[in-house]
XYZ file of C-alpha atoms in Angstrom:
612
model
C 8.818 21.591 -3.491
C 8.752 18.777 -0.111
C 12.515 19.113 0.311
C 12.702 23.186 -0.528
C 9.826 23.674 2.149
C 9.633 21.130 4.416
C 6.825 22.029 6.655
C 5.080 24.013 3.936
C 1.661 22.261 4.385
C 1.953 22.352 8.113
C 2.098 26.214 7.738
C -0.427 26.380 5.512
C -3.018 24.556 7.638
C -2.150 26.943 10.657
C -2.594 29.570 8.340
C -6.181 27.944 7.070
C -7.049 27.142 10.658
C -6.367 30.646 12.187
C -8.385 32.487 8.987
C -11.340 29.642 9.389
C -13.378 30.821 11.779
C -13.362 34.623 10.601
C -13.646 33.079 6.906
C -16.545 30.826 7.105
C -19.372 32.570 9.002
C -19.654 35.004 5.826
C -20.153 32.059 3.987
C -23.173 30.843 5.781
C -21.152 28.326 8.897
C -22.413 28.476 11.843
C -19.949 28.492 14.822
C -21.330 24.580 15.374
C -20.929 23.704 12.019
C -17.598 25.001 11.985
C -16.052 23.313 15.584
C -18.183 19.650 13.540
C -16.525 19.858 10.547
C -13.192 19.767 12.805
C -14.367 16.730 14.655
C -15.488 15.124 10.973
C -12.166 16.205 9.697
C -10.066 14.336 12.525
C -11.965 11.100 12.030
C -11.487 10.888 8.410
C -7.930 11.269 8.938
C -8.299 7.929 10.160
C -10.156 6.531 7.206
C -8.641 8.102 4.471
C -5.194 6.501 6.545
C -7.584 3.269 5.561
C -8.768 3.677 2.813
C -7.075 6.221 0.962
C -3.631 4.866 1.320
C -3.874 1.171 2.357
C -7.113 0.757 0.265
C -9.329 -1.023 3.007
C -13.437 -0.052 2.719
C -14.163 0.118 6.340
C -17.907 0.602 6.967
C -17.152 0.318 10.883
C -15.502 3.435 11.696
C -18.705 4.029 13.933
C -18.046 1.433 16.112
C -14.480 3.183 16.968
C -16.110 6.257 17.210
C -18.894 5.800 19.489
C -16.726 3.194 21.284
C -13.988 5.889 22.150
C -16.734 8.576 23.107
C -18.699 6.846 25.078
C -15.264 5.510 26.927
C -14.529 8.894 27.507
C -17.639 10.300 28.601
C -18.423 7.590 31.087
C -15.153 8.426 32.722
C -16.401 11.736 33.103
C -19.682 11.100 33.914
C -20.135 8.243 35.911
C -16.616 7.937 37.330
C -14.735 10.643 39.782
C -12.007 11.382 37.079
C -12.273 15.584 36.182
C -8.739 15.237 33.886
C -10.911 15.459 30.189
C -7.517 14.799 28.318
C -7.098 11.833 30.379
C -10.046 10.487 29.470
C -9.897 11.241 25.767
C -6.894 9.381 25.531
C -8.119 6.522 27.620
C -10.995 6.360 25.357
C -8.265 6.460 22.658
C -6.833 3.390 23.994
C -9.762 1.812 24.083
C -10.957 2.124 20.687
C -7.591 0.626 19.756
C -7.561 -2.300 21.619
C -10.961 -3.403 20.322
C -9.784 -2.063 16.715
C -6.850 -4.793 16.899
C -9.288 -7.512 18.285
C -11.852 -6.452 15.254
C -8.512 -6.299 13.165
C -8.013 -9.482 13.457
C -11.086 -11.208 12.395
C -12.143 -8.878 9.848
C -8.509 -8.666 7.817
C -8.632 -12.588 7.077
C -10.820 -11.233 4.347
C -10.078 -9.228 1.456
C -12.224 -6.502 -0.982
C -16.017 -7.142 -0.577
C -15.920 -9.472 2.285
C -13.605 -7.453 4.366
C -16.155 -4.465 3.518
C -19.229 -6.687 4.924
C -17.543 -7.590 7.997
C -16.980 -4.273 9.011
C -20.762 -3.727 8.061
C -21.759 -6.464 10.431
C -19.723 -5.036 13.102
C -20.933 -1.550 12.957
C -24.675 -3.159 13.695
C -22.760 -5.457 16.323
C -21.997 -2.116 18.192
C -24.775 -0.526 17.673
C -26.977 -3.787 19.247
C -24.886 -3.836 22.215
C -24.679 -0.159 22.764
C -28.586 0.215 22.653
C -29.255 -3.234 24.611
C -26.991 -5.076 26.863
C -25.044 -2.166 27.663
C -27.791 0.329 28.011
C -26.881 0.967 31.797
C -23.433 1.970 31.050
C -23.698 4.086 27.709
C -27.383 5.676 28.390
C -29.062 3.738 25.611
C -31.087 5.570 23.442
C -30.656 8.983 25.643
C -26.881 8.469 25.726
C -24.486 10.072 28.248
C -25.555 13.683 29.164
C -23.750 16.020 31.463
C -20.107 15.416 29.515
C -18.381 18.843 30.688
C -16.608 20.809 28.645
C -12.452 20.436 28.338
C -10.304 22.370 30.650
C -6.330 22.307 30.749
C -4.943 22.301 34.021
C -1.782 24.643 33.898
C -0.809 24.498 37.561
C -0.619 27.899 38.142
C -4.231 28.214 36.113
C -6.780 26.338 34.214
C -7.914 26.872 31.006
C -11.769 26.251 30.045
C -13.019 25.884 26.399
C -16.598 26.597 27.132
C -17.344 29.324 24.650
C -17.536 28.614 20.473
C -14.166 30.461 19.683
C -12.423 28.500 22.604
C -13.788 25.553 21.544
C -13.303 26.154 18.197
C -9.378 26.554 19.420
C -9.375 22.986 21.548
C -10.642 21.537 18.249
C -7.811 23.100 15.731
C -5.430 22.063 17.801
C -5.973 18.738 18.076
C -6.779 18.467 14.229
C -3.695 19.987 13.432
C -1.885 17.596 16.312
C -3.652 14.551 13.968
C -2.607 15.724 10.814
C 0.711 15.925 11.914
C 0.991 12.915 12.634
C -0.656 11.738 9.740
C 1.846 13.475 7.746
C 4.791 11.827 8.978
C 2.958 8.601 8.865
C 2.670 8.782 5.152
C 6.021 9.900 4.495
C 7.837 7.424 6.445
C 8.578 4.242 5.435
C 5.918 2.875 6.831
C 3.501 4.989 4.902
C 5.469 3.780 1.646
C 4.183 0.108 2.097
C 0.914 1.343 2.900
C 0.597 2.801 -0.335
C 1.992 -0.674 -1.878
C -0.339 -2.614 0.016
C -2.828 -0.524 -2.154
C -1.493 -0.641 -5.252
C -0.658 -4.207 -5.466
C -0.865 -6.272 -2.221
C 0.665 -9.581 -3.912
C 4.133 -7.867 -4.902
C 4.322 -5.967 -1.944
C 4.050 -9.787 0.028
C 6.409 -10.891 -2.363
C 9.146 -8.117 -2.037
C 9.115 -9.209 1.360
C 6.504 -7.173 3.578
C 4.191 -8.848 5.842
C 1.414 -6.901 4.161
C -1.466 -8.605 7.222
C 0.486 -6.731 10.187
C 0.890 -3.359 8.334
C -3.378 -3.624 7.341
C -3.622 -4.821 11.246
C -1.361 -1.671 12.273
C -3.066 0.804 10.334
C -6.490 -0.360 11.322
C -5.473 0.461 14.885
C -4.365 4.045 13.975
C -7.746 4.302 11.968
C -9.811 2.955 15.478
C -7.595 5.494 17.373
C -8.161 8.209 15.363
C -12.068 7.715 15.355
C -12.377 6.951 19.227
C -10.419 10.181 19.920
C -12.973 12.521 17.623
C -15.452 10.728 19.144
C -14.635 11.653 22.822
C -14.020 15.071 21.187
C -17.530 14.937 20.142
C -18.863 14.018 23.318
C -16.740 17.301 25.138
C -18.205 19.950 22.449
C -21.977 18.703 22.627
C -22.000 18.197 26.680
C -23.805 14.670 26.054
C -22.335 11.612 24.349
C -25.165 11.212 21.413
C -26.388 6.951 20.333
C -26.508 8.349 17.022
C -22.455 7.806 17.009
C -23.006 4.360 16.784
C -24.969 4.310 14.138
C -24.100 2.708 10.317
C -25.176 6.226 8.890
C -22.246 7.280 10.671
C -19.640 4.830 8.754
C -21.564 6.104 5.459
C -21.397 9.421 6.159
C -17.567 9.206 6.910
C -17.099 6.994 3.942
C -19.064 9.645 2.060
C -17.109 12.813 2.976
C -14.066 11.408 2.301
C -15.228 10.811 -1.550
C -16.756 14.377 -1.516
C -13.371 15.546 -0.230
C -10.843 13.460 -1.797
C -9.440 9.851 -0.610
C -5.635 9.977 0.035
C -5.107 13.416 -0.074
C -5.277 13.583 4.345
C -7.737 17.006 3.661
C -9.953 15.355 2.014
C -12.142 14.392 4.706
C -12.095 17.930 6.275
C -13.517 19.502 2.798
C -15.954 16.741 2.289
C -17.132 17.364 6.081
C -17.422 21.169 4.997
C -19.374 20.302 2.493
C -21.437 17.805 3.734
C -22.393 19.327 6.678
C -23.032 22.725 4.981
C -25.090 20.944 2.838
C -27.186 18.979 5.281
C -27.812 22.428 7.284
C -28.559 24.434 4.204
C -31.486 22.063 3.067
C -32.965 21.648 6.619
C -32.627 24.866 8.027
C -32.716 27.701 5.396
C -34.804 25.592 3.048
C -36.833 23.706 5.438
C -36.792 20.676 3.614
C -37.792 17.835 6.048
C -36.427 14.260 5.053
C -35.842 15.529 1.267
C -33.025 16.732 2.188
C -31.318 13.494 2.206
C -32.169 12.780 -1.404
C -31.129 15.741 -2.393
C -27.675 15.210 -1.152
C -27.423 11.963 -2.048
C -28.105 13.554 -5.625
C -25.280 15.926 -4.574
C -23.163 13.743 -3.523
C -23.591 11.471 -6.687
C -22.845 14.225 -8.883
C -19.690 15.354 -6.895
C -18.313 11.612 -6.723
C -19.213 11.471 -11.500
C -17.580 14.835 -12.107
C -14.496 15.229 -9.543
C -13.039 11.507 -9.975
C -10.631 12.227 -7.191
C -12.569 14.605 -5.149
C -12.357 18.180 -4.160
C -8.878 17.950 -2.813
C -7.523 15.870 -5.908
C -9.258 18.714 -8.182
C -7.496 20.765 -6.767
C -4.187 18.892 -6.965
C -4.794 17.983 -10.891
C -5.714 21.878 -11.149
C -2.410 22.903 -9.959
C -0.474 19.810 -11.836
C -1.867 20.682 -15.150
C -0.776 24.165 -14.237
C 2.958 23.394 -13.963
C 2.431 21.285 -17.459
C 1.181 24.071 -18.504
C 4.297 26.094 -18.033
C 6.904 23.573 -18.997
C 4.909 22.824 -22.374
C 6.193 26.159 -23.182
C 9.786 25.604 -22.616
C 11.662 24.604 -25.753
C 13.059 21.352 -25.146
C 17.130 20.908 -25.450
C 19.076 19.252 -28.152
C 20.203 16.780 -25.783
C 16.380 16.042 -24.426
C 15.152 15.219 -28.048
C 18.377 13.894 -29.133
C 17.605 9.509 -29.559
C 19.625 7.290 -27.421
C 19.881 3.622 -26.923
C 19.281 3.162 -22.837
C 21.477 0.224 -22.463
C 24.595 1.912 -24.184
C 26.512 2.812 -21.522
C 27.509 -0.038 -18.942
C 26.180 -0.160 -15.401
C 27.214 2.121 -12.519
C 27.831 -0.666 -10.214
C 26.993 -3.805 -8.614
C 24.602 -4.104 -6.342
C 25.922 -7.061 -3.099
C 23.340 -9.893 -2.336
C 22.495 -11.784 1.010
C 24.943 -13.759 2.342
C 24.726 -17.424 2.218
C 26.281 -19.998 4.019
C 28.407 -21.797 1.636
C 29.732 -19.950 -1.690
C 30.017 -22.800 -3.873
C 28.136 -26.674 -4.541
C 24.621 -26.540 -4.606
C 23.035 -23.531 -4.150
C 18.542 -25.002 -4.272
C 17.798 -28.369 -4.526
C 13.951 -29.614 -5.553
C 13.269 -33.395 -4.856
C 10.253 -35.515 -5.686
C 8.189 -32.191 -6.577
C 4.931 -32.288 -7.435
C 1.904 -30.147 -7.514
C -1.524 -31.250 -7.848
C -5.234 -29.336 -8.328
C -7.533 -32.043 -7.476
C -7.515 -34.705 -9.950
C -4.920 -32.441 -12.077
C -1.090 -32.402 -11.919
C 0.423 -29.649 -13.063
C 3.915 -31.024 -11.982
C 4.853 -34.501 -11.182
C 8.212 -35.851 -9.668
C 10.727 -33.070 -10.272
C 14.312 -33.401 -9.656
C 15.835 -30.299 -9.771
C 19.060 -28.508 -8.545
C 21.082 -25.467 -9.265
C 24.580 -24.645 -8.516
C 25.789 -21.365 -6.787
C 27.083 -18.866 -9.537
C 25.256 -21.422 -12.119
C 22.574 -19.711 -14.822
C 20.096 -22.254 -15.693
C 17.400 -21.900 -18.210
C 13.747 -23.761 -18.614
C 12.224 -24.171 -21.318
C 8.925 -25.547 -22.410
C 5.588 -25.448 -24.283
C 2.692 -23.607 -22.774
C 1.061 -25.732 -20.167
C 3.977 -27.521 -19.394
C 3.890 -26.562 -15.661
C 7.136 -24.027 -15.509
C 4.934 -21.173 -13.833
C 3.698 -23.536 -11.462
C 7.370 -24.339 -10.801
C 8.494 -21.711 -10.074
C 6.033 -21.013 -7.416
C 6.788 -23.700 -5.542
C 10.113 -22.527 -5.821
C 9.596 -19.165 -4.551
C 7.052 -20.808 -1.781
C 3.869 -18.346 -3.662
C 2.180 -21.672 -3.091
C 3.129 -24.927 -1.372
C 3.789 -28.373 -3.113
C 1.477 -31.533 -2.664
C 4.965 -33.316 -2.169
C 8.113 -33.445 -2.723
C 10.950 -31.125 -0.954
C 12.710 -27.772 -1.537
C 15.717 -26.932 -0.053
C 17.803 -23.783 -0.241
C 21.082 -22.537 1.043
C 21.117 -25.578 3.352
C 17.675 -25.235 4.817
C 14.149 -26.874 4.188
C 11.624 -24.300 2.709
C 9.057 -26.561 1.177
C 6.506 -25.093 3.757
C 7.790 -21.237 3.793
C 5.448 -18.409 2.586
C 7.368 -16.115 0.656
C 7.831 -13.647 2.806
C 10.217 -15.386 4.833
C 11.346 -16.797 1.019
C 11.968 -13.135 -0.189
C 13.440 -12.686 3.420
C 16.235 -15.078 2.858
C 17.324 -13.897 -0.153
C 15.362 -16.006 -3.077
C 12.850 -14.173 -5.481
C 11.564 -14.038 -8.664
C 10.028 -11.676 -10.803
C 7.013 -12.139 -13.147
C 5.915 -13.173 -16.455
C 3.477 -10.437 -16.969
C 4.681 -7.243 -14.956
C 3.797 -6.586 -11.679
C 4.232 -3.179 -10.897
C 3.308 0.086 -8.246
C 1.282 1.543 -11.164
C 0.204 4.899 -9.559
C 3.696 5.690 -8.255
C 7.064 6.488 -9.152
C 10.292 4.397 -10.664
C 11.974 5.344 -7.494
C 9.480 4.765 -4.910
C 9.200 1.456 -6.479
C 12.353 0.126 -5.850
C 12.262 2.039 -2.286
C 9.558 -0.574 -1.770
C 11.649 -3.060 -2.644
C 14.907 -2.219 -0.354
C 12.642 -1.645 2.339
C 11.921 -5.475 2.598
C 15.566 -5.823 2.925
C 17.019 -3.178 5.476
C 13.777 -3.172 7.290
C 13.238 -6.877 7.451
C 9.219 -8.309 6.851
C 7.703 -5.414 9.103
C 8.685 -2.199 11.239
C 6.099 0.352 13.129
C 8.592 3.346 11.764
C 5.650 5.552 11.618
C 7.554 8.470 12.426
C 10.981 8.189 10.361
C 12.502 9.910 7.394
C 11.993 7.497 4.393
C 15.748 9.071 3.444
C 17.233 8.490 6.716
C 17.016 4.661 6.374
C 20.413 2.995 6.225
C 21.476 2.211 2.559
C 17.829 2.830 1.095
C 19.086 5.352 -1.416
C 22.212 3.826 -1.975
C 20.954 0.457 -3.180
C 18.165 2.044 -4.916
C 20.119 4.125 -7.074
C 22.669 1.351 -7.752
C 19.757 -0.626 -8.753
C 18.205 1.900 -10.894
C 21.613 2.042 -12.408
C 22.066 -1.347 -12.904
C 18.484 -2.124 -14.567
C 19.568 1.595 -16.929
C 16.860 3.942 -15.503
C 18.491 6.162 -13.479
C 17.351 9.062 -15.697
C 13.533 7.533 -15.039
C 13.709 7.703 -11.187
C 11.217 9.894 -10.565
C 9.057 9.141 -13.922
C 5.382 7.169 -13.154
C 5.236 4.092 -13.771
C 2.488 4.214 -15.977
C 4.560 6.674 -18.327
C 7.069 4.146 -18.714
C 7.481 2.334 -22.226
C 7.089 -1.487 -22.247
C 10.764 -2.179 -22.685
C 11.209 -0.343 -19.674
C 8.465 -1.721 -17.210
C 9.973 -5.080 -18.109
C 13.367 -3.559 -16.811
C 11.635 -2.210 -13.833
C 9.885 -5.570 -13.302
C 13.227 -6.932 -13.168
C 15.081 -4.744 -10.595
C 12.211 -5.123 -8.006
C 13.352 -8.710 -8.137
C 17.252 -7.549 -7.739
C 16.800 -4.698 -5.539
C 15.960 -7.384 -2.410
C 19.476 -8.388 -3.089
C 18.371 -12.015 -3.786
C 21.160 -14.726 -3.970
C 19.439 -16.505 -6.294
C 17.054 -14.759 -8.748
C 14.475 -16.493 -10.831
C 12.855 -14.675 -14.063
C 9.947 -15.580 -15.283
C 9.869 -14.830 -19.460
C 12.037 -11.396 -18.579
C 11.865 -11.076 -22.600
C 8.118 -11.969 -22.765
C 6.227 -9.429 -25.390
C 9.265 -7.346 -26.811
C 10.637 -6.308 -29.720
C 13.609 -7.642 -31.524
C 15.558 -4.497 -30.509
C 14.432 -4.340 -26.597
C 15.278 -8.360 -26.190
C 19.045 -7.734 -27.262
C 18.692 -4.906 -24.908
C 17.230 -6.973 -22.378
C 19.669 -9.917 -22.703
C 22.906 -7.806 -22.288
C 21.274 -6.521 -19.284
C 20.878 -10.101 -17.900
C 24.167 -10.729 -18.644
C 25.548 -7.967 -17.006
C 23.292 -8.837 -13.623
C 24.494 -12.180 -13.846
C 28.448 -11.405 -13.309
C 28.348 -13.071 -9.967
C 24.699 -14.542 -8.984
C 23.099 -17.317 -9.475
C 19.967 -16.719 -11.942
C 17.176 -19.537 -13.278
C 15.272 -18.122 -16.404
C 12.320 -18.985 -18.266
C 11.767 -18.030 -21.535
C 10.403 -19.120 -24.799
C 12.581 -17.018 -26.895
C 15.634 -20.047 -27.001
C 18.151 -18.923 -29.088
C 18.150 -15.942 -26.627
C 18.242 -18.323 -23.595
C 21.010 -21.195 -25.292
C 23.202 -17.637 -25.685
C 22.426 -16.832 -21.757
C 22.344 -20.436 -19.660
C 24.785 -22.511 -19.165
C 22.387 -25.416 -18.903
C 19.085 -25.905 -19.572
C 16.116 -28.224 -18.260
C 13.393 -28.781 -20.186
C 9.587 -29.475 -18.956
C 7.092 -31.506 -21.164
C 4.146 -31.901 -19.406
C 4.707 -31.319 -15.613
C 8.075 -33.360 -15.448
C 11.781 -32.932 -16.587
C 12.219 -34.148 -20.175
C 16.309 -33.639 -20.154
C 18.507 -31.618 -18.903
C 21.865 -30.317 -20.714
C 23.803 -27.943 -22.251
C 22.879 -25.699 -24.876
C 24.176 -27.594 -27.461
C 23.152 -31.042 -26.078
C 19.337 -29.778 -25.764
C 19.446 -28.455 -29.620
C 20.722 -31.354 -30.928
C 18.202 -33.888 -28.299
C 16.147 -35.653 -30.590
C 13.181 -36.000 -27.844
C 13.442 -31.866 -27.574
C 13.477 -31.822 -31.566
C 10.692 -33.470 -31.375
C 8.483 -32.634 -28.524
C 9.337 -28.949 -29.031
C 11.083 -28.110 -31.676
C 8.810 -29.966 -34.185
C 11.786 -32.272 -35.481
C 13.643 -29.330 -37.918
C 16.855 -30.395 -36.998
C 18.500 -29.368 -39.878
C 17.446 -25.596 -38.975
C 18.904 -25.681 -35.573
C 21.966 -27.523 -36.597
C-alpha cells in the first residue's frame, strides 16, 4: 500500500484537516478547542517521536514547551522584532539548544531514572520560570500582549486574527510537522530509532551509537514542543505559566496513550479527546474539580481496553480486516506443500570488511583475564585464531566461554590481559567501534527486533555498515541507501529466509529465529564472526540444518563457535580449545581433543571407549 500510494496519508490528513473545522462543531468543538487540539497535536508529534518510536518516558516536555513560548513571546513583546515566524523559530532554536544540554545529562540514565530526571527538570523550569526569571517571562501573570501571526507577502500581509484563519495558520504548520515526522520515521534514521526501542543492546552491538541517535531525537522532541509552544502563545495573545507546569508533561504523556504511541496521530486524537473531555465536564456539566477524576477514570479505562490506543484500534481494526479476507482464500498446493528450508543452496555470498593482511593471525588474546571482585571468571588466556581458520570452544557450564567472548567482542572490558585484532589493540574498544571494524558475534539466547519484520531486521544490521556508527539522514529514502537491499537480500538468502522477508519476527519458528539471530551477526559483513551456541535449544532435524548452514557461511571467513553439542562442532572446527574453569585446558584438533585424557575426564566423564 506505502509504495502503490506514496503520499497517501499526506492526502488524507489534508483531506481530514480541510473537513475538521466544518466536521467538529456539530460534534460539540468549539472553534478554541479545535485550533488547541492542533497545538496539542504538534507537540505530541514530538513525544510520540520519543517515546513512541525510540521508547524514552520524557516527563519534561513542559520545560521545551514553555521554554520555546516564552522565547518567542518575549521577542515579541519586550523586544522591537514584529516578524512572528521569526520568532517562532528562534524560540525553536532555543528549546533545542537547552534540549541537547538537558540531553546530555538526563540520557546517562536509562528506564526509570531517565523518567525521574526529566521529572526533576520539568520542576527545575518551572522554579526558575516563576522566580529568578520572573522579570523576563511575567511570572505568575506570564507574557500578555503576544499579537497574533501575520505573513508578510511583500506585495501584502496576511493576518490570522479570526478562528477560521487561525484555525488555517495552525493546520498548516501541523501538517508541515507531520511531514516531517513522516520522513523521519521512514528514513533510516527512523529505522534505528525503532531498534533503539526494541532492543537497545543489539542495536549497540550491530554497530549504532544508540546515545547520539536518543541525544538527536531528544532535540527534535524539544524542537517540536518549543515551536507549539510559541504557537500557543500567538493563538491565546498572552504566553500562559501554566506551560511550564508538570501537569503539562502528564497531560502530553497522557494524550498520547489516549491516542496511540507510535502511530504520529496519536497525539492529535488523544488531544481531541482529552480536551473534549475536560470541556464537556466543566462547561456543559459544571463539574468543578471532579472533573479531573472523572477523566482520570476515563482515561484509565481508555489506556485497559484499547492496549494501543485509539489510533492502534484503529490500525488492528483494519489489519484484522485484511485477515479477514485472505482467511477466505484457499491456499495453493505449493503454499501447503512441506519443504525443507535449507534444501536448496545459497543465492550468494555476501563480501566482508577488508583487513589488512589476508593470511597469519587474524585475533590474538594474551594474558586475559576477567575478574568480578573476588571472582574470576577467566584467568590467563592465551588465545589466537588464524585468518580463514574455524575454531571451536568447548566447555562445561560456568567455565567462563560467555565471558570470553565478551571480552572478545569488547561488550565488556578485561581486568588484564590484551586483545588484538587485524593488527590493532582493542582491549579498551566498546563494541561499537568493535562491530565497526568488522568483528561480531551473535548470541546464545536470541536477540532479536521482536515487533518488526525479518527484513527490517537485517536493514538494521547493514545500516551499521554503509552508514558507519551514526548519520542525521532524517530525511532519506531507507531504499535509496547504497547496497542496503542488496546485502540484505543476499543475506536473507544466505541464512534461507528469503521467502520470510517481510514475516514478524515473532511469527517466526525457533529454527528460524536462530537463523535470523545468525545473519544479524553476518549481515555487518564481519571478518571474523563469533557464535555463541548457534545450535543452542534445537531439534535433531534443525541442528543438521543449522550446521550445513554454518558450513556454507564459512567458505571463506574466519568463524569461532561455541557449542555444547560436540560431535556437531568436531564435524565443523578445525581446532578446538577447551575451557575448564576460566582458563585453557588444551587446545587441538578434533581428534586430539576426543582422544585427550584430561578432556575425557574433565568433560567427557572418562567414556573413552564411546568416543573412540
Amino acid at each position: 500500500m506505502r509504495r502503490q500510494f506514496p503520499f497517501l496519508v499526506e492526502a488524507l490528513t489534508i483531506l481530514g484537516l480541510i473537513a475538521a473545522p466544518f466536521v467538529l462543531p456539530h460534534l460539540g468543538f468549539s472553534p478554541t478547542t479545535i485550533n488547541r487540539i492542533l497545538v496539542w497535536g504538534l507537540v505530541g508529534i514530538g513525544f510520540d517521536l520519543l517515546f513512541g518510536y525510540t521508547g524514552l518516558l520524557s516527563f519534561g516536555q513542559s520545560a521545551f514547551f514553555g521554554s520555546g513560548g516564552m522565547f518567542a513571546a518575549y521577542l515579541l513583546t519586550q523586544t522591537s522584532m514584529q516578524s512572528t515566524i521569526g520568532a517562532l523559530l528562534i524560540g525553536t532554536v532555543a528549546a533545542g539548544v537547552i534540549g541537547f544540554v538537558i540531553g546530555l545529562i538526563a540520557l546517562r540514565r536509562t528506564g526509570i531514572y531517565f523518567a525521574m530526571i526529566t521529572v526533576a527538570i520539568a520542576e527545575v523550569f518551572f522554579f526558575v520560570e516563576f522566580n529568578p526569571l520572573s522579570d523576563f517571562t511575567g511570572g505568575e501573570n506570564g507574557l500578555p500582549g503576544v499579537p497574533a501571526p501575520t505573513v508578510n507577502l511583500g506585495f501584502t500581509t496576511i493576518d490570522f486574527s479570526s478562528n477560521m484563519s487561525m484555525y488555517a495558520f495552525l493546520a498548516f504548520w501541523y501538517f508541515v510537522g507531520l511531514v516531517i515526522a513522516l520522513r523521519l520515521v521512514r528514513s533510516p534514521f527512523g529505522l534505528v530509532l525503532r531498534a533503539i526501542r526494541e532492543n537497545p543492546l543489539r542495536a549497540q552491538a550491530l554497530g549504532h551509537n544508540i546515545q547520539r541517535y536518543k541525544l538527536a531525537v531528544f532535540v527534535v522532541a524539544a524542537m517540536y514542543a518549543g515551536f507549539a509552544g510559541g504557537l500557543l502563545g500567538l493563538m491565546q495573545g498572552f504566553m500562559p505559566p501554566d506551560a511550564f507546569m508538570f501537569a503539562t508533561s502528564g497531560e502530553i504523556v497522557m494524550q498520547t496513550a489516549i491516542g496511540g504511541a507510535g502511530t504520529l496521530f496519536g497525539p492529535l486524537l488523544g488531544a481531541a479527546v482529552w480536551l473534549y473531555l475536560s470541556d464537556f465536564f466543566q462547561t456543559t456539566l459544571n463539574l468543578g474539580a471532579t472533573w479531573r477524576l472523572i477523566l482520570g477514570v476515563v482515561f484509565v479505562l481508555l489506556v485497559v481496553f484499547l492496549r494501543h490506543g485509539l489510533a492502534g484500534a484503529i490500525s488492528d481494526g483494519y489489519a484484522w480486516m485484511r485477515r479477514g479476507k485472505k482467511g477466505t482464500q484457499q491456499p495453493s498446493v505449493a503454499s501447503v506443500a512441506p519443504r525443507n528450508p535449507l534444501a536448496s543452496p545459497p543465492a550468494g555470498k555476501m563480501k566482508h570488511k577488508p583487513t589488512k593482511s589476508k593470511q597469519g593471525v587474524l585475533l590474538s588474546a594474551t594474558g586475559l583475564t576477567k575478574r568480578y571482585g573476588g571472582l574470576a571468571a577467566n584467568s590467563d588466556i592465551d588465545f589466537s585464531v588464524d585468518h580463514g581458520e574455524i575454531r571451536g570452544i568447548i566447555g562445561p557450564n560456568g567455565a567462563g566461554k560467555s565471558t570470553f567472548f565478551k571480552m572478545l567482542t569488547c561488550e565488556v572490558e578485561p581486568t588484564a590481559g590484551k586483545i588484538i585484532f587485524d593488527g590493532r589493540d582493542i582491549t579498551k574498544m566498546g563494541v561499537i567501534d568493535a562491530c565497526q571494524m568488522g568483528l561480531t558475534k551473535s548470541y546464545q539466547i536470541n536477540q532479536l527486533f521482536e515487533k518488526l519484520t525479518v527484513r527490517q531486521n537485517l536493514e538494521i544490521a547493514v545500516l551499521g555498515v554503509v552508514r558507519g556508527k551514526f548519520k542525521l539522514d532524517m530525511f532519506k529514502n531507507l531504499h535509496k541507501v547504497r547496497k542496503l537491499d542488496e546485502q540484505v537480500e543476499g543475506t536473507a538468502a544466505l541464512v534461507h529466509l528469503s521467502d520470510r522477508l517481510d514475516a514478524a519476527v515473532s511469527e517466526l519458528a525457533y529454527g528460524e529465529k536462530r537463523r535470523l539471530e545468525i545473519g544479524l551477526a553476518l549481515a555487518t559483513s564481519p571478518s571474523l564472526l563469533l557464535l555463541d551456541e548457534p545450535l543452542a535449544g534445537m531439534s535433531i532435524q534443525e541442528r543438521v540444518e543449522t550446521v550445513a548452514l554454518l558450513k556454507a557461511i564459512a567458505e571463506g571467513r574466519t568463524l569461532i563457535v561455541i557449542d555444547h553439542d560436540m560431535d556437531s562442532l568436531f564435524e565443523l572446527a578445525g581446532k578446538i580449545t577447551v575451557l575448564q574453569e576460566g582458563r585453557v585446558l588444551v587446545e587441538g584438533t578434533s581428534d586430539e581433543i576426543k582422544n585427550n585424557p584430561l578432556v575425557q575426564e574433565a568433560y567427557l566423564g572418562g567414556v573413552h571407549e564411546e568416543m573412540v
